[in-house]
Coordinates of N, CA and C in Angstrom, one line a residue:
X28 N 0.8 -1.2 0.0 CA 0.0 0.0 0.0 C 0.9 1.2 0.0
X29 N 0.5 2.3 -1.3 CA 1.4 3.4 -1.0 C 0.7 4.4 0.2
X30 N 1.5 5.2 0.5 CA 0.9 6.1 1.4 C 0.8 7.6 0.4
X31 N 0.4 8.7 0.4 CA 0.0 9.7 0.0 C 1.4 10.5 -0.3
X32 N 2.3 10.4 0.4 CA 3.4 11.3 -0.4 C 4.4 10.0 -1.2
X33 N 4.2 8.8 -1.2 CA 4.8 8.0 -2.1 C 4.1 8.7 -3.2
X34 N 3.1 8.3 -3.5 CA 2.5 8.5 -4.7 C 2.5 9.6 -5.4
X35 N 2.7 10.8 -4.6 CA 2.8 12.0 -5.7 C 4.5 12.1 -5.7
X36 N 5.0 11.3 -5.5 CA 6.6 11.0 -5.8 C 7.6 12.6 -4.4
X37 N 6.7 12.2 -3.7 CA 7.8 13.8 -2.4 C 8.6 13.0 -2.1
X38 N 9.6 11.4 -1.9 CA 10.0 10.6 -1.0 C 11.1 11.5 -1.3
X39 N 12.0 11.6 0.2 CA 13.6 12.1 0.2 C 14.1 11.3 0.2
X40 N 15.4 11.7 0.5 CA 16.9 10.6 0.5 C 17.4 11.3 1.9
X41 N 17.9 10.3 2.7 CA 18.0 11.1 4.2 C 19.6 10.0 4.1
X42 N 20.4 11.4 4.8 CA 21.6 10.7 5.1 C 21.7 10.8 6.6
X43 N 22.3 9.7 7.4 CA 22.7 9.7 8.7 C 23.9 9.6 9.1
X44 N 24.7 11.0 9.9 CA 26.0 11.2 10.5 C 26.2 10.3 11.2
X45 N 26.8 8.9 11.5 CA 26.8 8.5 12.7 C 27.8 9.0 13.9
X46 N 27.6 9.1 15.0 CA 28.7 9.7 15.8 C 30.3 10.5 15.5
X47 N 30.1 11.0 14.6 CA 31.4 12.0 14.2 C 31.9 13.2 15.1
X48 N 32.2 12.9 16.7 CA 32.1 14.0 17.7 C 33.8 13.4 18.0
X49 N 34.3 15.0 18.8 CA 35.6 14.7 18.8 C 36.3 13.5 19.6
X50 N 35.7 12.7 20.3 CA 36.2 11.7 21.1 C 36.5 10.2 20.5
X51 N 35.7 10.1 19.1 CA 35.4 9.6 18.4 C 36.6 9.7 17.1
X52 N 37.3 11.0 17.1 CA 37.6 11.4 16.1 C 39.1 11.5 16.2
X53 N 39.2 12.8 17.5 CA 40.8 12.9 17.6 C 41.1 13.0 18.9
X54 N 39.9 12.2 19.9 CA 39.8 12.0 21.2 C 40.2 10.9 22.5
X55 N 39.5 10.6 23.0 CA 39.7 9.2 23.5 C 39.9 7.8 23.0
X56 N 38.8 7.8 21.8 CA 38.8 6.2 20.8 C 39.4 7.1 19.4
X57 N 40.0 8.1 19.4 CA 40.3 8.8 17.9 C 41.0 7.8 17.5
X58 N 40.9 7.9 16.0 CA 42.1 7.3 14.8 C 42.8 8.1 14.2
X59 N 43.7 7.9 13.2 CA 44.2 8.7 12.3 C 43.2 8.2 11.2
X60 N 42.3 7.6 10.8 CA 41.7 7.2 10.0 C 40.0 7.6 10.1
X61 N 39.5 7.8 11.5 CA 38.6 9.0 11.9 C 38.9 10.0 11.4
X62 N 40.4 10.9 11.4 CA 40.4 12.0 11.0 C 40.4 12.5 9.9
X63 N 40.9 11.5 9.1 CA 41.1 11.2 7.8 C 39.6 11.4 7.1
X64 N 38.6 10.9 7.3 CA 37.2 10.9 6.7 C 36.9 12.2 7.1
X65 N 36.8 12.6 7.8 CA 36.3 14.6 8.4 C 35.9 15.2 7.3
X66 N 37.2 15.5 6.0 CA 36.8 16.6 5.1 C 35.9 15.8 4.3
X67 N 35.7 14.4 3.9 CA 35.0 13.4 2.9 C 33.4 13.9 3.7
X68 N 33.0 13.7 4.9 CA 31.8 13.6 5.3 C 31.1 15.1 5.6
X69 N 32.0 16.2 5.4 CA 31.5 17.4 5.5 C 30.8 17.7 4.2
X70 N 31.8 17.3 3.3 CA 31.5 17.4 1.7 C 30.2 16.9 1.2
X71 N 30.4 15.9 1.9 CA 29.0 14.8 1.7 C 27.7 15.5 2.7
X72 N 27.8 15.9 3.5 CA 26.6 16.8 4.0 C 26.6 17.8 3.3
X73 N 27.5 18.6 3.1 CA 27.4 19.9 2.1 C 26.5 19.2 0.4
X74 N 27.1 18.7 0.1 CA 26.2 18.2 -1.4 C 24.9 17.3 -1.3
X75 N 24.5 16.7 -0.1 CA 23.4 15.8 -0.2 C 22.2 16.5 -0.2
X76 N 21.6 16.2 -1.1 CA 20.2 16.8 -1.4 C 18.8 16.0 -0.9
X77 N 18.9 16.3 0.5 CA 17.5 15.6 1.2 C 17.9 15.7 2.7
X78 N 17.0 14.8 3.5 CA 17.8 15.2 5.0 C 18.2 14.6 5.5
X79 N 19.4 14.7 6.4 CA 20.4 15.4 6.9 C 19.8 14.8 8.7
X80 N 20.6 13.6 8.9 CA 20.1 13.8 10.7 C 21.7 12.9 11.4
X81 N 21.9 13.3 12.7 CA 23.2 13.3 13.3 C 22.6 12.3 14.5
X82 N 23.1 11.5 14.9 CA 23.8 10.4 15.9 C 24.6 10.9 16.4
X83 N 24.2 11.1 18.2 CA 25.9 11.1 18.8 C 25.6 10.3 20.1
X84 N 26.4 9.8 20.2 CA 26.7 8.8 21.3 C 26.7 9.5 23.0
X85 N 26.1 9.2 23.7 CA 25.5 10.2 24.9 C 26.1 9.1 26.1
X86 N 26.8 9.5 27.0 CA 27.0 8.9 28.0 C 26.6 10.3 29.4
X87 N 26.9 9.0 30.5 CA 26.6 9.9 31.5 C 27.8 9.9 32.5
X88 N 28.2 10.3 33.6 CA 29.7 10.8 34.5 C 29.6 9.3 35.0
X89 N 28.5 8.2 35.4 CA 29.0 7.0 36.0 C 28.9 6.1 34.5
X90 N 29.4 6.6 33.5 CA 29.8 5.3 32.6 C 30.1 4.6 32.9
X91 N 31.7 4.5 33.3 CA 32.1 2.6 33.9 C 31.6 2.4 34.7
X92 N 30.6 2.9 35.3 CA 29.5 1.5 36.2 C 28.4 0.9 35.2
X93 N 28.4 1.3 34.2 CA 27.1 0.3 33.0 C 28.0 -0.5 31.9
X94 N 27.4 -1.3 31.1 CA 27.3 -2.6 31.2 C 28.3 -2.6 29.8
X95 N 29.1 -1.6 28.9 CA 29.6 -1.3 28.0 C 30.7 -0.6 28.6
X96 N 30.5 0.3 30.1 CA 31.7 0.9 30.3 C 32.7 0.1 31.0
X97 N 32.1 -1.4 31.7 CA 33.0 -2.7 32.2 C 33.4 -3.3 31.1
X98 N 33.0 -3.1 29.7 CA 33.4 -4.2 28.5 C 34.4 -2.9 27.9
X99 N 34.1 -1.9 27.9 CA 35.4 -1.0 27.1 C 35.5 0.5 28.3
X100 N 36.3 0.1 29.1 CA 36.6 0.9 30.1 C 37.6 2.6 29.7
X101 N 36.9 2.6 28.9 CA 37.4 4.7 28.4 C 36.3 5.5 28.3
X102 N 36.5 6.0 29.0 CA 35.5 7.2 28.9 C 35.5 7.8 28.0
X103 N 34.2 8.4 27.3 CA 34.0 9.2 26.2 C 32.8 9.1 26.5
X104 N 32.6 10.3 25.0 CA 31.2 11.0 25.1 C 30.4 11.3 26.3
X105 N 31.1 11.9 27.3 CA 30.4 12.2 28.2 C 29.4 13.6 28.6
X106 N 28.2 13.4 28.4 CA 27.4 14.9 27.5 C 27.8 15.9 28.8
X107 N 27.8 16.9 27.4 CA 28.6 18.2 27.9 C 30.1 18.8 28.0
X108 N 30.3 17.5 27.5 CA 32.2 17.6 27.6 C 32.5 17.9 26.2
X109 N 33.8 18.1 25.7 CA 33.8 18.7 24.2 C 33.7 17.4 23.8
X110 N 34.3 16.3 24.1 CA 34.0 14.9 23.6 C 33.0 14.5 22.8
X111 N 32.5 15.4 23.7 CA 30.9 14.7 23.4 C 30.1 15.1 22.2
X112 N 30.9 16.6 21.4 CA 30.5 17.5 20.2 C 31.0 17.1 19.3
X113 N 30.0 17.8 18.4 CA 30.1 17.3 17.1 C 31.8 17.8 16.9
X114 N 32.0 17.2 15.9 CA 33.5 18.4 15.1 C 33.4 19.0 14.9
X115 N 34.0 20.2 15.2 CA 34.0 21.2 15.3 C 33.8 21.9 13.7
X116 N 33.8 21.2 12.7 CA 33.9 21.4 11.0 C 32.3 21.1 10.8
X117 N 31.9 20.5 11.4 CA 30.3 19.9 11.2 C 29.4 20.6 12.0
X118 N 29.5 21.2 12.9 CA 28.9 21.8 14.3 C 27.4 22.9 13.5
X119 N 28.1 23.3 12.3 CA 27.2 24.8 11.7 C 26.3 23.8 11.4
X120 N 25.9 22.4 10.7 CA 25.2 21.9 10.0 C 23.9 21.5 10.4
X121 N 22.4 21.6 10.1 CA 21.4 21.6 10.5 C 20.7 19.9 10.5
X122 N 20.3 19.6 11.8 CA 19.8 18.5 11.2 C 19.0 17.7 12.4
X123 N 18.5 17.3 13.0 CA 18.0 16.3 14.1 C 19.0 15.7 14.4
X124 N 19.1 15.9 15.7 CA 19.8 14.9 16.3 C 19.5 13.8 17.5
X125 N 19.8 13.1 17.1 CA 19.8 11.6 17.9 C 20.7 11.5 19.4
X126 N 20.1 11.4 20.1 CA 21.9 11.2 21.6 C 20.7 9.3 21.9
X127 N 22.2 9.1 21.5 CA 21.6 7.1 22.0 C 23.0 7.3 23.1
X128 N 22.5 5.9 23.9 CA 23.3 5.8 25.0 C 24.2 4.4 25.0
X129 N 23.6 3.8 23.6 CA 24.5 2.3 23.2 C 24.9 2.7 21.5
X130 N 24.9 1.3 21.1 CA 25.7 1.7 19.5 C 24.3 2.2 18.3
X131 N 23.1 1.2 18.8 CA 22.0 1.7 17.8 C 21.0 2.7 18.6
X132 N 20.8 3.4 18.0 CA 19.0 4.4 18.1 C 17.9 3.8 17.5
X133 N 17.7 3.5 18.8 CA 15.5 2.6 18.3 C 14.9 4.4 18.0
X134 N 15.1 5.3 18.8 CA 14.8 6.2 18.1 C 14.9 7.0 16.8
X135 N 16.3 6.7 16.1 CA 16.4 7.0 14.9 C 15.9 5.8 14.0
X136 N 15.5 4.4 14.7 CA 14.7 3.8 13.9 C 13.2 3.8 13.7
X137 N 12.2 4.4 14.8 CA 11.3 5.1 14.7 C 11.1 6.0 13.8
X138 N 12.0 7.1 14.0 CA 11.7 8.0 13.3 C 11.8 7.6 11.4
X139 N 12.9 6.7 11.1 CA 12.6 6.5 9.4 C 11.4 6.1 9.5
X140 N 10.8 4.6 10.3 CA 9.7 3.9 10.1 C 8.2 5.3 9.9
X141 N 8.3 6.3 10.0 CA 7.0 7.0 10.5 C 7.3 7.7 9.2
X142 N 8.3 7.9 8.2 CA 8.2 9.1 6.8 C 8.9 8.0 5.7
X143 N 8.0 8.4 4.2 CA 8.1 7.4 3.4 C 10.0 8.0 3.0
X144 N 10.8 7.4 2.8 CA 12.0 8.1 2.4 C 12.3 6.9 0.7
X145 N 12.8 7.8 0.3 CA 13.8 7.0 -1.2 C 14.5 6.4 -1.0
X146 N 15.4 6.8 -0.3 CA 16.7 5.7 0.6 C 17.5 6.7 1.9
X147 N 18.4 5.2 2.5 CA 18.9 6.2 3.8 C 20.4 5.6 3.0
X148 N 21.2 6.9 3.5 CA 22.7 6.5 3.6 C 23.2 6.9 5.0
X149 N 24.1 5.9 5.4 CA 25.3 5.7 6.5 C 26.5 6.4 6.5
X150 N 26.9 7.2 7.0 CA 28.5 7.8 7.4 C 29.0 8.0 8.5
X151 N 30.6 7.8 8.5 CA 30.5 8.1 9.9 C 31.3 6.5 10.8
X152 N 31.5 7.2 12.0 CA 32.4 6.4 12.7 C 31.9 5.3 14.1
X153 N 32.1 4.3 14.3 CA 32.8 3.5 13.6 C 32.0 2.3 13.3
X154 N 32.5 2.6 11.9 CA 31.9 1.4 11.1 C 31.3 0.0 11.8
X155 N 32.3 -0.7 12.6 CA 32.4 -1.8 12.6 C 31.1 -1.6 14.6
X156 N 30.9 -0.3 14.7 CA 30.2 -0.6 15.8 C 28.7 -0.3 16.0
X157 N 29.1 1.4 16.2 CA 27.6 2.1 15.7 C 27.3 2.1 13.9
X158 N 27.9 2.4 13.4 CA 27.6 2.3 11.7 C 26.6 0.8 11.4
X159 N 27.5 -0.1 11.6 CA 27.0 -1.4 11.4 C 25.3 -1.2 12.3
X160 N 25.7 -1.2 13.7 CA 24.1 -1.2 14.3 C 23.3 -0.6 13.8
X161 N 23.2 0.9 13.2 CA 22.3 2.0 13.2 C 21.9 1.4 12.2
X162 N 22.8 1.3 11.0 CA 22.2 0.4 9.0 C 21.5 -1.0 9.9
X163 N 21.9 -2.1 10.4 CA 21.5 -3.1 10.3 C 19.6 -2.6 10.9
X164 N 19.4 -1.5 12.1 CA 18.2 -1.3 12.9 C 17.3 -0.5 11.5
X165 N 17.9 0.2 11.0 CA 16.9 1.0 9.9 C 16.7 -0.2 8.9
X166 N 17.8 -1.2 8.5 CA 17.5 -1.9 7.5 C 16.1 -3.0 7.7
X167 N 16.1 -3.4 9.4 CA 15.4 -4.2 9.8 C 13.4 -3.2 9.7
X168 N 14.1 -1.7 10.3 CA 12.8 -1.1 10.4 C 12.1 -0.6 8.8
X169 N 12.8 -0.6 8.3 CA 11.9 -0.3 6.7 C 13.0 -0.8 5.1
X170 N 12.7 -2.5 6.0 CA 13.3 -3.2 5.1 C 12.8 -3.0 3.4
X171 N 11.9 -2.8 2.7 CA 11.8 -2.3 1.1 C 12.9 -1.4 0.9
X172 N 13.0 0.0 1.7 CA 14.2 1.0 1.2 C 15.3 0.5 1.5
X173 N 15.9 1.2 0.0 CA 17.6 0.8 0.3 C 18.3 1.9 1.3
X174 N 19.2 0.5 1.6 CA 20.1 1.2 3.0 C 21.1 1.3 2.6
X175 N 22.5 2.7 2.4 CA 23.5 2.5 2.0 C 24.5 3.1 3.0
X176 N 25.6 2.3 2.9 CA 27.1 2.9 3.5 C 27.6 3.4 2.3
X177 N 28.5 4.3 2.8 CA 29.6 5.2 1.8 C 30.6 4.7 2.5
X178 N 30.9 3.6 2.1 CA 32.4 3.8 2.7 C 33.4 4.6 2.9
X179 N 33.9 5.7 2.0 CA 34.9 6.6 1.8 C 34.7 7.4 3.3
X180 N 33.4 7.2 3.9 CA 33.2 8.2 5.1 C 33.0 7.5 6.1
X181 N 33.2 6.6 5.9 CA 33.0 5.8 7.4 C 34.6 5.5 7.9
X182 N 34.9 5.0 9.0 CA 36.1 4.4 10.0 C 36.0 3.8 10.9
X183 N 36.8 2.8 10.8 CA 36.4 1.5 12.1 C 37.7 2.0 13.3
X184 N 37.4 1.5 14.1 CA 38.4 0.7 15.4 C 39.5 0.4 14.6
X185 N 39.8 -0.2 13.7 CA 40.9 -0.5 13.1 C 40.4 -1.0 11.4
X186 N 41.4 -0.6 10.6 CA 41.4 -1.1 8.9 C 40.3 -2.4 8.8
X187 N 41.6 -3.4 9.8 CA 40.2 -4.9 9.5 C 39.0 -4.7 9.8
X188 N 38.8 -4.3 11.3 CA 37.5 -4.7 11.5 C 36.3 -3.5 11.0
X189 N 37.1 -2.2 10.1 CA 36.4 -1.2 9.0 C 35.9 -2.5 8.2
X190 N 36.9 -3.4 7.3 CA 36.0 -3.8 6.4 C 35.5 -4.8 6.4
X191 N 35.8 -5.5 8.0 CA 34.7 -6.4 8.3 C 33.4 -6.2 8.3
X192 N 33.2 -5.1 8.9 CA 32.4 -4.3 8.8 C 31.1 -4.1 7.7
X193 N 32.1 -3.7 6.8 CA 31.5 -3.5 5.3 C 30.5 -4.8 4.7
X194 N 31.7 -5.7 4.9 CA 31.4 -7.4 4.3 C 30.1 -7.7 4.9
X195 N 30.1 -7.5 6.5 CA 28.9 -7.9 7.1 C 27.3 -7.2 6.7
X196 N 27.7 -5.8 6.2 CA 26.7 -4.9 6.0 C 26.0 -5.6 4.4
X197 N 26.6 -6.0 3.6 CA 26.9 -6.4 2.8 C 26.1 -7.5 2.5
X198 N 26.3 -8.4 3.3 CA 25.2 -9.8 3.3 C 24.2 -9.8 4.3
X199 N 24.0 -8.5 4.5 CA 22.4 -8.2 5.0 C 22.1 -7.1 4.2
X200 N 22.1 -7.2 3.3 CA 21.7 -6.5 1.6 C 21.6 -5.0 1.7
X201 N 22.4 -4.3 2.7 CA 22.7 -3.1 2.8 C 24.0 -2.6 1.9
X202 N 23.9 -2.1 0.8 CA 24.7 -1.7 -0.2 C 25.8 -0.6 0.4
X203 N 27.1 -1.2 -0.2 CA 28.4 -0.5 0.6 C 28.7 -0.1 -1.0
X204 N 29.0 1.5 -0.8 CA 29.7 2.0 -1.9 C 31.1 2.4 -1.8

């Protein structure tokens, strides 16, 4: 069944920043390969023609007492800290933002399921944790639309488990460009 803005063809294309905040980038979990993607995913928000919504990873001051801060004991993203901001290159950019407190947003999977979209694309860091979660939860919530990664703008934890990452996205029919 179409719904009413399918049919007179309004559907957008919505891209999703995933966590690209400095702690992520040139912080506590930074890479050289986080930093590396910065100017690729600005460019890509600057030229994408549809909307535009941001993921950032939200912690609170007793992280290592919850159940991720005993399995990866560094602190980050802790709201209100610069950590916890976007990059400082991305900060001007308009968009909804998400604060999840694990790797996926049932909220940012709500929100696709409730507006008909063209497709969603993925950017953003790190691939092999939140990237992978956030694509696999949208892909599961409005399985017809295509789901894509750009790779060129994503960054893992490390090279391999970046394109482990990919591979996995990959055979759950989320298209890696």
């Amino acid at each position: 069944m179409c719904r009413k803005n399918e049919r007179e063809g309004n559907m957008q294309k919505v891209l999703v920043v995933v966590d690209m905040q400095n702690d992520f980038i040139d912080g506590a979990l930074g890479t050289k390969e986080a930093v590396a993607i910065v100017p690729g995913v600005k460019e890509k928000i600057e030229n994408f023609d549809g909307v535009v919504l941001f993921t950032r990873d939200t912690h609170e001051t007793y992280y290592l007492d919850t159940q991720e801060g005993k399995n990866l004991p560094v602190p980050h993203c802790i709201k209100g800290t610069d950590g916890w901001e976007l990059d400082s290159s991305l900060k001007e950019f308009q968009g909804k933002r998400f604060e999840k407190n694990t790797f996926g947003s049932t909220a940012l999977m709500e929100y696709v399921q409730e507006r008909p979209y063209e497709s969603v694309m993925l950017i953003g860091v790190c691939t092999d944790i939140c990237v992978i979660s956030n694509a696999l939860l949208v892909k599961a919530a409005i399985p017809e639309v295509p789901v894509l990664v750009d790779s060129s703008c994503c960054a893992g934890v490390t090279p391999e488990s970046h394109e482990n990452a990919l591979n996995a996205m990959k055979m759950c029919h989320i298209a890696v460009q």
